[in-house]
Coordinates of C-alpha atoms in Angstrom, one line a residue:
Chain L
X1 CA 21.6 -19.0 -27.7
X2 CA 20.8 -15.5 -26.6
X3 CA 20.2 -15.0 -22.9
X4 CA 16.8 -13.4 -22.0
X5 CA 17.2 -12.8 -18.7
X6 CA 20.4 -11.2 -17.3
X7 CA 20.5 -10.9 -13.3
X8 CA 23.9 -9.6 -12.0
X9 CA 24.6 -9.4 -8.8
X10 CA 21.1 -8.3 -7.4
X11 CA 20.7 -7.8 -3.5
X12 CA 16.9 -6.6 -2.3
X13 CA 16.5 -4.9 1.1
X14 CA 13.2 -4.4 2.8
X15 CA 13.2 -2.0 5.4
X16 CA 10.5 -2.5 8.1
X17 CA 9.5 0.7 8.4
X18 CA 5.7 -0.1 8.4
X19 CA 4.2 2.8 8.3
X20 CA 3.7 4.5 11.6
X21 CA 1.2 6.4 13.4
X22 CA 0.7 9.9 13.5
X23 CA 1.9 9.9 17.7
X24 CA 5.2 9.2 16.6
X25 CA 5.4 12.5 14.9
X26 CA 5.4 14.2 17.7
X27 CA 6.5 11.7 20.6
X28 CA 9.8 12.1 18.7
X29 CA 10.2 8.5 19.0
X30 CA 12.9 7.3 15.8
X31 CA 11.6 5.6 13.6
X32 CA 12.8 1.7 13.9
X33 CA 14.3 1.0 10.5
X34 CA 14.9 -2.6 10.9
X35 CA 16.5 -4.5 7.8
X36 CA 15.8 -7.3 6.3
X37 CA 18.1 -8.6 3.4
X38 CA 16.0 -11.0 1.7
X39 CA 18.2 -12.1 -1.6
X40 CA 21.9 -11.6 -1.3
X41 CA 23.7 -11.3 -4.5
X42 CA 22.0 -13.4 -7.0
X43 CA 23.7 -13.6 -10.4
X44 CA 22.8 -16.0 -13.4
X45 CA 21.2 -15.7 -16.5
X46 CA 18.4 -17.1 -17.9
X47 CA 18.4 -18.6 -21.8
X48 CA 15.7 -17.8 -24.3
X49 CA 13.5 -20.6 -24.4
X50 CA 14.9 -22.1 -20.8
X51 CA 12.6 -23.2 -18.1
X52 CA 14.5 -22.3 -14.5
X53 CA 13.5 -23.9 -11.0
X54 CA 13.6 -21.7 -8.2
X55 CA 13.5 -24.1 -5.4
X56 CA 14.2 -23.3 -1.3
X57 CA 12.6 -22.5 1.6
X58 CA 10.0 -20.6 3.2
X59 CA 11.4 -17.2 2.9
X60 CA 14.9 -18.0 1.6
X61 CA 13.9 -14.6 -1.3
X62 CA 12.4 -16.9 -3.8
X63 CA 9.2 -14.6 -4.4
X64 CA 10.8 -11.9 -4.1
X65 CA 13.3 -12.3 -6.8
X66 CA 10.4 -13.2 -8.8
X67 CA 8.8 -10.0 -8.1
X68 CA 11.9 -8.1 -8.9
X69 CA 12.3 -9.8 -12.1
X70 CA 8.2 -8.9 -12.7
X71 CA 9.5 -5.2 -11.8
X72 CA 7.3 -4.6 -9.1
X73 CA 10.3 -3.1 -7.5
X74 CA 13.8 -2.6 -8.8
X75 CA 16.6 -4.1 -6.6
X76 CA 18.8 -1.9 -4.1
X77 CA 22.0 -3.4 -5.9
X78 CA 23.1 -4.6 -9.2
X79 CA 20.7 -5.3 -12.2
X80 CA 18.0 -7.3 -14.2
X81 CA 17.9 -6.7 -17.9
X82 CA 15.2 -8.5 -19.4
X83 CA 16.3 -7.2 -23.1
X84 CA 13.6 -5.9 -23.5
X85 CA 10.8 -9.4 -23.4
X86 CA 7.6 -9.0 -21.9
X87 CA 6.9 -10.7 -18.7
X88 CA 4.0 -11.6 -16.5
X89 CA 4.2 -12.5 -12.9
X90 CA 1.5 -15.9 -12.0
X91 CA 0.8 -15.8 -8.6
X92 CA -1.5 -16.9 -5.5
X93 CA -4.5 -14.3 -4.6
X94 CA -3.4 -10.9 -6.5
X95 CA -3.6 -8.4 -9.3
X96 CA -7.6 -7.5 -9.4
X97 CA -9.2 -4.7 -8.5
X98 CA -11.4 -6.1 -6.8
X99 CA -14.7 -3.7 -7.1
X100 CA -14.7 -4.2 -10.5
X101 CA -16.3 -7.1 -12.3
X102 CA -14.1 -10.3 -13.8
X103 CA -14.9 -8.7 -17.8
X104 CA -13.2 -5.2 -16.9
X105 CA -10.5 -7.2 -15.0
X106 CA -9.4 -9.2 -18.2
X107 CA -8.8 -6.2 -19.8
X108 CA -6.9 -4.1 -17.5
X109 CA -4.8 -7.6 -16.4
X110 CA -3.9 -7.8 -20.1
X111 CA -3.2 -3.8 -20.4
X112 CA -0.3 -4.0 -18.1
X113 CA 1.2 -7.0 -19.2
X114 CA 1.7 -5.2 -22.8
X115 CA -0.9 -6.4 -25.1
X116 CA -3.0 -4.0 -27.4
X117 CA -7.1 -3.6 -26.1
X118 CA -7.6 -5.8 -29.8
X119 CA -5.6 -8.5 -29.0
X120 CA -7.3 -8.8 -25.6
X121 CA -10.5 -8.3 -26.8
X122 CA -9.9 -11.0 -29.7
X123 CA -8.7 -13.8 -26.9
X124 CA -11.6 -12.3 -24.6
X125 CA -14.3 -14.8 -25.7
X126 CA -11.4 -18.0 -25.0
X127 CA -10.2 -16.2 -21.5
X128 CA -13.4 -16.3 -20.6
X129 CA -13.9 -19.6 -21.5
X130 CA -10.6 -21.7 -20.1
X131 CA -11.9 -19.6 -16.8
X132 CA -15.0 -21.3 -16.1
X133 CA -16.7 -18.4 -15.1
X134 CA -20.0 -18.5 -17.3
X135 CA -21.9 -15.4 -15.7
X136 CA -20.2 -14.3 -12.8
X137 CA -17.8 -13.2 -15.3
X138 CA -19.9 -9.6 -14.9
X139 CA -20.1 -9.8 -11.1
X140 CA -17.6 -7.8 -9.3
X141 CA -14.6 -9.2 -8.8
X142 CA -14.8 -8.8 -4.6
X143 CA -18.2 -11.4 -4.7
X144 CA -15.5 -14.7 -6.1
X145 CA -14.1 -17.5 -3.8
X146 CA -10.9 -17.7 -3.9
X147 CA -11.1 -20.8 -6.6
X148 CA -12.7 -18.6 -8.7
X149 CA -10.2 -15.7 -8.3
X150 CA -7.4 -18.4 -9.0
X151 CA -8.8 -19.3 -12.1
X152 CA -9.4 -16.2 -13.7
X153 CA -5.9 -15.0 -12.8
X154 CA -4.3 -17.9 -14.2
X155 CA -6.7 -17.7 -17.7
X156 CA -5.4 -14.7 -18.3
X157 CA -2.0 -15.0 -18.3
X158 CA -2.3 -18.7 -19.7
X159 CA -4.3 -17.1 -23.0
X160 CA -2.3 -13.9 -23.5
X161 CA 0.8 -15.2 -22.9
X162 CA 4.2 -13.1 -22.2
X163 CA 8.0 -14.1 -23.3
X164 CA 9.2 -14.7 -19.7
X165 CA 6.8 -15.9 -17.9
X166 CA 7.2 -16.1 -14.0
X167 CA 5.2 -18.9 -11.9
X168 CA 5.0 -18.6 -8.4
X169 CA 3.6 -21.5 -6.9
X170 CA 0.1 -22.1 -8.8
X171 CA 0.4 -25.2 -10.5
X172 CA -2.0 -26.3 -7.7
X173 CA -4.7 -23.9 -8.1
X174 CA -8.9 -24.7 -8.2
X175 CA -10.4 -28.2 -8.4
X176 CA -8.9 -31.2 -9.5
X177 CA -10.4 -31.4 -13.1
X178 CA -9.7 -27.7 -13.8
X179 CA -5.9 -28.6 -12.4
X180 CA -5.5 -31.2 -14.9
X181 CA -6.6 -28.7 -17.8
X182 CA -4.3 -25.7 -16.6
X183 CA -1.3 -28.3 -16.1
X184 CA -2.1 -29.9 -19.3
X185 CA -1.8 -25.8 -21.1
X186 CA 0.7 -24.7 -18.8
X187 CA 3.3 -27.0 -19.8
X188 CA 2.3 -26.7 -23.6
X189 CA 3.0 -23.1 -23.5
X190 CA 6.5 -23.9 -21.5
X191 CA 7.5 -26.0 -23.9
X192 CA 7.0 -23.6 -26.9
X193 CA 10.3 -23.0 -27.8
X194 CA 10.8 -19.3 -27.0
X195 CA 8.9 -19.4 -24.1
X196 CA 11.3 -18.4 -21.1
X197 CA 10.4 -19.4 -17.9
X198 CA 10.9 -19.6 -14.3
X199 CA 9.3 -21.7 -11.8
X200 CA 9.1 -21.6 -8.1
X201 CA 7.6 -24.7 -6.8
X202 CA 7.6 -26.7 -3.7
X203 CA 6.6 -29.9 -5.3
X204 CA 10.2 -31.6 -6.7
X205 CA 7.7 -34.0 -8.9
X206 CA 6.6 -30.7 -11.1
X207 CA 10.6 -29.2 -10.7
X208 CA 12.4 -32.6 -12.1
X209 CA 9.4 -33.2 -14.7
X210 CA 9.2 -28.9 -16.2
X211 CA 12.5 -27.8 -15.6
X212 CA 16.0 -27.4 -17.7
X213 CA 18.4 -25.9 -15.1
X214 CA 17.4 -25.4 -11.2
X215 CA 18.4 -22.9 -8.8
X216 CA 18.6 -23.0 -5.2
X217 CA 18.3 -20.2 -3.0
X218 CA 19.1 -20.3 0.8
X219 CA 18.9 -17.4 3.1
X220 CA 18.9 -15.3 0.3
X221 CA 21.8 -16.6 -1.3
X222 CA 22.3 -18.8 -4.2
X223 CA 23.1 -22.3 -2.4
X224 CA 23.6 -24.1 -5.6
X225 CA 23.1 -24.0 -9.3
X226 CA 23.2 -26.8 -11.9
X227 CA 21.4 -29.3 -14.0
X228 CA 18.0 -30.1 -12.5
X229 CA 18.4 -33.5 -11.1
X230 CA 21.9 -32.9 -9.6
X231 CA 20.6 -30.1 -7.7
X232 CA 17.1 -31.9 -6.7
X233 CA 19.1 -34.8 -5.8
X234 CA 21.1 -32.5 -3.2
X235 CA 18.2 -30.5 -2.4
X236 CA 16.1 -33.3 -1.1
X237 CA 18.6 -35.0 0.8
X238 CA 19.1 -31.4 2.9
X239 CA 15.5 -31.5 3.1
X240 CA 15.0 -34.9 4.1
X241 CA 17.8 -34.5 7.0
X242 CA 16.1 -30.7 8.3
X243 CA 12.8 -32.7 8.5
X244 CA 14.6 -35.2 10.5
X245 CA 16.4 -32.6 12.9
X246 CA 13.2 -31.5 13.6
X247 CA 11.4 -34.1 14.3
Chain Q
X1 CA 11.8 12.5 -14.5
X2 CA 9.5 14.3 -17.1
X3 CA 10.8 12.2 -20.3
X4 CA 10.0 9.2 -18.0
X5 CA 6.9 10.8 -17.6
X6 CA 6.1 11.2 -20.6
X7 CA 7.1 7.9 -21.9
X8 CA 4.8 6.1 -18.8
X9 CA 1.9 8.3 -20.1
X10 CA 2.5 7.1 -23.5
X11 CA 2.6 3.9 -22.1
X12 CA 0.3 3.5 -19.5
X13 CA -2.4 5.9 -20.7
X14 CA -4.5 3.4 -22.5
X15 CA -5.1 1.5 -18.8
X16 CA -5.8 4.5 -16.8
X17 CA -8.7 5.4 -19.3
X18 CA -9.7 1.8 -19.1
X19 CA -9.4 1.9 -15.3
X20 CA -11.9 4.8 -15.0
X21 CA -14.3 4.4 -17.7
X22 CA -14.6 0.7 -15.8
X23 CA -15.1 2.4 -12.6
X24 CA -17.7 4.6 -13.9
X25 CA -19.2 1.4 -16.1
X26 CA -19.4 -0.5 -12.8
X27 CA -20.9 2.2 -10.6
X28 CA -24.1 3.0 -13.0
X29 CA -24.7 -1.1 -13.3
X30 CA -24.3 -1.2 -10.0
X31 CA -28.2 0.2 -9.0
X32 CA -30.2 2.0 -11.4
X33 CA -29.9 5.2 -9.0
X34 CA -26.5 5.0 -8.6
X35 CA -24.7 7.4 -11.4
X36 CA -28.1 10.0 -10.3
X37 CA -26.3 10.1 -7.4
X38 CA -23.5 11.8 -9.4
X39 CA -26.0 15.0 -9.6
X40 CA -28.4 13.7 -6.6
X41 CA -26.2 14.4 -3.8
X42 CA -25.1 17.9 -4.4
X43 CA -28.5 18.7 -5.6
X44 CA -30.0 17.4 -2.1
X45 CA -27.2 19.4 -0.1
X46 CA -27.7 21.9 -2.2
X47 CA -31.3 22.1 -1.0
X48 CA -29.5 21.6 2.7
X49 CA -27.8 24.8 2.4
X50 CA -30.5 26.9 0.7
X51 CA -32.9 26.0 3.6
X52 CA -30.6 27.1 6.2
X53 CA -29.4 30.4 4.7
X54 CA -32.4 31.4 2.8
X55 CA -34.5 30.3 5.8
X56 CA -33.0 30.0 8.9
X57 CA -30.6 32.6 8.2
X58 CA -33.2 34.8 6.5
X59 CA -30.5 35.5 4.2
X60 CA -32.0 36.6 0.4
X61 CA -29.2 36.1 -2.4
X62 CA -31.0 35.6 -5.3
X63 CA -30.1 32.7 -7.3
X64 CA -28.3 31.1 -4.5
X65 CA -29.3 27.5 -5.5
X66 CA -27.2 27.9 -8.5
X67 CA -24.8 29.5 -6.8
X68 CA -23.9 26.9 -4.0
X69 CA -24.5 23.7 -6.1
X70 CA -21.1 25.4 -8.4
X71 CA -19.5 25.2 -5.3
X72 CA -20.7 21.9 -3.9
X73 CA -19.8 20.1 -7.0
X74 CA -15.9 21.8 -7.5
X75 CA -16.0 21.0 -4.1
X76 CA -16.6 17.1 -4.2
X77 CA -14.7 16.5 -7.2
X78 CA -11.7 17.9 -5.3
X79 CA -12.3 16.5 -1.7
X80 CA -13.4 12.4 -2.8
X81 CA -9.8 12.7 -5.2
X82 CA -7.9 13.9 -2.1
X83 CA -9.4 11.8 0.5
X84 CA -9.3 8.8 -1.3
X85 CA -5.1 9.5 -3.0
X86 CA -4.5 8.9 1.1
X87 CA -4.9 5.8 0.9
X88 CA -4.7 4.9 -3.0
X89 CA -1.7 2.7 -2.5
X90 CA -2.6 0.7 0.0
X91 CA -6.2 -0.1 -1.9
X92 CA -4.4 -0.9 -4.8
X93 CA -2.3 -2.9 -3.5
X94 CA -3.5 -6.2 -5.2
X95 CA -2.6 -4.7 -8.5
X96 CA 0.8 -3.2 -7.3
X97 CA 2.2 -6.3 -5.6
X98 CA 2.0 -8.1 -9.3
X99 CA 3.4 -5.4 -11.9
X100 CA 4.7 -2.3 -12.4
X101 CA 2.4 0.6 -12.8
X102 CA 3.8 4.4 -12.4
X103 CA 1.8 5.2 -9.2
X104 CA 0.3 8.7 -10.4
X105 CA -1.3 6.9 -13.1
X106 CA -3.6 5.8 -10.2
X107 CA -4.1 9.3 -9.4
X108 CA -4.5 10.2 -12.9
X109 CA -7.3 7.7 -13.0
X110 CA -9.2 8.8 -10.1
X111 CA -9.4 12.5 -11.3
X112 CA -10.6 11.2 -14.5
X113 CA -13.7 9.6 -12.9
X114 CA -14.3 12.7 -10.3
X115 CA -14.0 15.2 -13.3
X116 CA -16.4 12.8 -15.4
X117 CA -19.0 12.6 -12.6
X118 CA -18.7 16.7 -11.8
X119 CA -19.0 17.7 -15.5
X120 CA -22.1 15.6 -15.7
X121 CA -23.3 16.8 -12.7
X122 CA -22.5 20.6 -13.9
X123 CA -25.1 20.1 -17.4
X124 CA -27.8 21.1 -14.5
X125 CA -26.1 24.1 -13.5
X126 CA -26.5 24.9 -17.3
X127 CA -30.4 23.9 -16.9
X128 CA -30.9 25.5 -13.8
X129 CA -29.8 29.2 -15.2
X130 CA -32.3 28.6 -18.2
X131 CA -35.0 28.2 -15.5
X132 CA -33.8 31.1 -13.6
X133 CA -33.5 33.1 -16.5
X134 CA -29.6 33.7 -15.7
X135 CA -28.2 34.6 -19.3
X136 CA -25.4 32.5 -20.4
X137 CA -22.8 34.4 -21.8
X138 CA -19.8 33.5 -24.0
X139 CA -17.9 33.9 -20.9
X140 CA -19.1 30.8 -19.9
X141 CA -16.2 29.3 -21.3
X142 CA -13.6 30.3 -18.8
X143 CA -15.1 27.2 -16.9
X144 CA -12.5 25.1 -19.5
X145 CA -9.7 26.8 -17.7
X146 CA -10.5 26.5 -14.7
X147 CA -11.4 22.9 -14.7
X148 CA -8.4 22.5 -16.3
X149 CA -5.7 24.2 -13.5
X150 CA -8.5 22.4 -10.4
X151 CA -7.0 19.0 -12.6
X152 CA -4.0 20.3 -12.0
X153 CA -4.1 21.2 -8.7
X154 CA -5.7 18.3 -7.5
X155 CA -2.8 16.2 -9.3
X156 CA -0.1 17.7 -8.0
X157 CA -1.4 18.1 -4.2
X158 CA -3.1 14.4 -4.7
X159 CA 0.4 12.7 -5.4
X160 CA 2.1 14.8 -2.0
X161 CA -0.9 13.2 0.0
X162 CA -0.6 9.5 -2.0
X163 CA 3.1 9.3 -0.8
X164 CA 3.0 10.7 2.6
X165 CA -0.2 8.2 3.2
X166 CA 1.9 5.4 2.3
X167 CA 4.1 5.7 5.4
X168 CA 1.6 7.3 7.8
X169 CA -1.2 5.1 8.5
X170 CA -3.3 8.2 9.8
X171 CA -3.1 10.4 6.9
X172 CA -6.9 9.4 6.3
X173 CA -8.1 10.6 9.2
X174 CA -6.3 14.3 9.8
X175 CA -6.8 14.9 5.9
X176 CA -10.7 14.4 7.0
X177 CA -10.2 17.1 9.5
X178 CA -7.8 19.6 7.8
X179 CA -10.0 19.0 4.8
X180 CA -13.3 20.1 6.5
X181 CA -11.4 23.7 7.3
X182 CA -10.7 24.0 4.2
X183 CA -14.5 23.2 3.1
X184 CA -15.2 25.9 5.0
X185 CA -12.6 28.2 4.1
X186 CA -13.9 27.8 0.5
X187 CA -16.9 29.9 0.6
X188 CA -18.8 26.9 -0.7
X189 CA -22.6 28.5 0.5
X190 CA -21.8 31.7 1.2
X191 CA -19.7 34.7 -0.6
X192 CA -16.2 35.0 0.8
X193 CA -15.9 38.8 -1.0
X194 CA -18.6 40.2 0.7
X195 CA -19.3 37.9 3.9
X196 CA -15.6 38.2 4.9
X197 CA -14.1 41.0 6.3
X198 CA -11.1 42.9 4.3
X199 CA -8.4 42.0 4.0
X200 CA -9.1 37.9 4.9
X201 CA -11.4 38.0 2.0
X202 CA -8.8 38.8 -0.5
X203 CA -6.0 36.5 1.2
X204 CA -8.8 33.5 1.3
X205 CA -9.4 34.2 -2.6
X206 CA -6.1 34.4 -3.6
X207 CA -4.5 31.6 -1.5
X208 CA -7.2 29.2 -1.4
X209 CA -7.2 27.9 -5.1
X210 CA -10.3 26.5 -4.4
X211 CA -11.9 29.4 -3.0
X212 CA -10.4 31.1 -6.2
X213 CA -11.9 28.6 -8.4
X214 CA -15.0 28.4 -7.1
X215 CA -15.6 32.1 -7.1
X216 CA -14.4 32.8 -10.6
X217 CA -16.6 29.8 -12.2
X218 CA -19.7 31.6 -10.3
X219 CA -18.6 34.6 -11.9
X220 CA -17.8 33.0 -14.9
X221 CA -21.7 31.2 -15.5
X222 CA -24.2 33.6 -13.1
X223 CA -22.4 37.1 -14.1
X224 CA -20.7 36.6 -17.5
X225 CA -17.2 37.6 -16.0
X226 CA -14.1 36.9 -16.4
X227 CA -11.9 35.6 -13.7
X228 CA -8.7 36.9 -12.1
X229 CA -5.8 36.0 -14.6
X230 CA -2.9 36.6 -12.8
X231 CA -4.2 34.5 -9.8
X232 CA -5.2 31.6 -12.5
X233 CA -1.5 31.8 -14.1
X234 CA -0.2 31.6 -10.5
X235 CA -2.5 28.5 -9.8
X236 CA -1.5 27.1 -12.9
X237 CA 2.2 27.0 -11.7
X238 CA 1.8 26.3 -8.2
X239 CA 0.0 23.2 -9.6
X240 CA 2.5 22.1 -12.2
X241 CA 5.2 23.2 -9.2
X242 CA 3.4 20.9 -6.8
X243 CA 3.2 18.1 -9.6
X244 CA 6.7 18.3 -10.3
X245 CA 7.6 17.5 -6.9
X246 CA 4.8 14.3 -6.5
X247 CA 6.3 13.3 -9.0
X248 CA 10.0 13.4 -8.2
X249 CA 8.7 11.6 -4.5
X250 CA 6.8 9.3 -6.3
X251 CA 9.4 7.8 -8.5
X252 CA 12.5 8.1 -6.3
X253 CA 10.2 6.3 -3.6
X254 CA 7.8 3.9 -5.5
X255 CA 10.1 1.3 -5.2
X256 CA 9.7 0.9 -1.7
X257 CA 5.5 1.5 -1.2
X258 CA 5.1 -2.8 -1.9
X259 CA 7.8 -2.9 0.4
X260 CA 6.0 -1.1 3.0
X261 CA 2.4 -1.7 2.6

């Protein structure tokens, strides 16, 4: 099988240089570049019609892998070639612009994740739809609760779906009946055969049930990689002891 | 850098238009008053100015409604683009953080909508001569040109003030203050060849492309003249000059602006 995601030895830095006030201009004070590896050499590769678990914890580089693989930025060292599939990035509480309403927001969400304005606007009336929306579909995108915001995000990229398709923690989004639904479509379109997908998830019950292969990241390096269970299995027993350290 | 450029227009041109036409969609539902506020505002300063020159001032020009709502209107569309290209990134952050975008397409969008609003604002500059019985003269069309290097302009010195706001948090507030002399640098209400001694007049004209602009789109509508063409031709390159290098900071840095913000 062809690979559809190639990662090869792919280190990201951030460097805390929030931005600064103007006084330090002058003050002459240098600038406090502190860095902050957050994935250390990750290499693997990704099948076509795979579904990868990303599992680890809290800021071990697991969204931010994701994001590099989205191309939000490009990594300081080695390389991600997608050959050339479309992707989407499905996360918690971003991508609007929030002044303007839910409608416009479809549109411009589907714009930069590669579709054509006529295959938006022939999926518009079924976005709109899954979403739940009803009216406030035309009210800006700022007056939503966050359920609401959720919702819409994930209709979009549930109805226009991309090749590679990269889920960061929302399998848990809105109320329980519109859960069940977006579960329910979620894994039908992850288990259309050319669908590629990766999965970061804190909940092993959705890893072991989705996933082919799982990767885990510690510290920003990759801990362990395998079949899903013999990783979980691992996984949950380093878990299970850390919980009991700290208790 | 310019066949990326290229290629990300190609690409991402479709969502910039869509970005501004749904700016400019939301802002008229928004209140029924809201897109006269496009032509209100000037208009109302406008009368601002004309009071306090014509009256306080006891200064006759005649014509000098038409004359300083020109200016007022190059002026906004150029000010709101810079202003707000401080602080672009960081606003759009919710869009950033989730896919790629080439950042000046931001930009690119934002000029659209200030161009939009000033061009509809400038059909009653067109009205107002026909009530003042100011002859429109083929000349009139010089105002294409001159739109076109101001876009220019503003592009190239919008993305300079997009990437230095990413990293200082108080670009915002000294471009407020830099801009202002510049506002009044510009000769906005009053006339920078006559009012200003020699030779600032001339350096003011020449160096400040707004001033420049400004002065030659008067010309241009009220006099049926045509502006300065060297001075244009230098404008247009300083702006594709200043583009250029947006552009190179843009993309060698773009990388890092989620980081940062």
């Amino acid at each position: 099988m062809d690979s559809a995601i190639d990662i090869k030895n792919v280190h990201i830095t951030y460097q805390t240089i929030n931005s600064i006030p103007f006084k330090q201009f002058f003050t002459g004070k240098k600038v406090k570049r502190d860095r902050f590896e957050a994935v250390k050499g990750a290499t693997f590769s990704v099948k076509k019609g795979e579904i990868i678990g990303l599992v680890g914890r809290n800021g071990s580089g697991k969204s931010t892998l994701l994001r590099a693989v989205a191309g939000v930025f490009s990594p300081d060292q080695g390389e991600i070639d997608l050959h050339g599939n479309s992707v989407s990035l499905l996360a918690i509480g971003i991508g609007f612009q929030r002044e303007l309403p839910g409608s416009d927001n479809i549109y411009l969400a589907g714009l930069l994740m590669g579709k054509s304005l006529e295959e938006i606007q022939e999926r518009y009336d079924e976005i709109v739809a899954f979403s739940e929306l009803g009216d406030f579909i035309h009210k800006p995108v700022s007056t939503y609760s966050s359920g609401m915001y959720s919702k819409l995000s994930f209709s979009i990229s549930c109805i226009l779906p991309t090749d590679v398709m990269l889920i960061d923690e929302v399998l848990s989004v809105g109320d329980v009946a519109f859960r069940k639904k977006s579960a329910a479509k979620l894994r039908d379109l992850i288990r259309e055969e050319d669908r590629t997908v990766i999965i970061v998830s804190h909940n092993s019950e959705t890893i072991r049930s989705l996933c082919d292969r799982v990767i885990w990241l510690h510290h920003g390096e990759m801990k362990m990689v395998g079949e899903t269970n013999e990783v979980m299995d691992v996984y949950e027993a380093f878990m299970a002891e850390l919980a009991q350290k700290n208790a | 850098m310019l066949r990326r450029f290229i290629r990300d227009v190609k690409n991402y041109k479709t969502y910039g238009v869509y970005s501004a036409k749904a700016t400019l969609k939301s802002e008229v539902a928004g209140s029924y008053l809201n897109w006269l506020w496009w032509i209100l505002d000037p208009l109302l300063f406008m009368l601002v100015y004309t009071f306090i020159v014509q009256v306080v001032f006891n200064k006759r020009m005649p014509n000098f409604h038409i004359y300083v709502f020109i200016g007022l209107n190059v002026w906004k569309m150029f000010n709101s683009t810079i202003i707000s290209s401080a602080s672009l990134i960081r606003l759009s952050k919710g869009v950033l953080s989730k896919v790629y975008v080439p950042k000046f397409i931001m930009l690119a969008s934002k000029i659209y909508v200030a161009t939009f609003k000033m061009v509809v604002s400038f059909t009653l500059v067109f009205l107002m001569c026909l009530f003042s019985g100011i002859a429109l003269g083929l000349r009139v069309l010089y105002c294409i040109p001159l739109l076109a290097v101001l876009c220019v302009v503003t592009f190239g010195l919008g993305l300079i003030v997009m990437h230095i706001g990413v990293y200082l948090k108080d670009l915002g507030n000294m471009m407020n203050v830099f801009l202002r002399l510049v506002y009044y640098m510009s000769g906005i209400f009053f006339d920078i060849a006559n009012g200003v001694p020699y030779p600032y007049n001339e350096i003011l004209l020449k160096l400040n492309p707004i001033a420049f602009i400004i002065q030659s789109m008067r010309q241009a509508i009220m006099y049926n003249t045509a502006p300065d063409f060297l001075v244009l031709g230098f404008w247009l390159v300083m702006g594709v000059l200043f583009s250029l290098l947006g552009l190179s900071w843009t993309y060698r840095y773009e990388n890092n602006y989620v980081k940062v913000v």
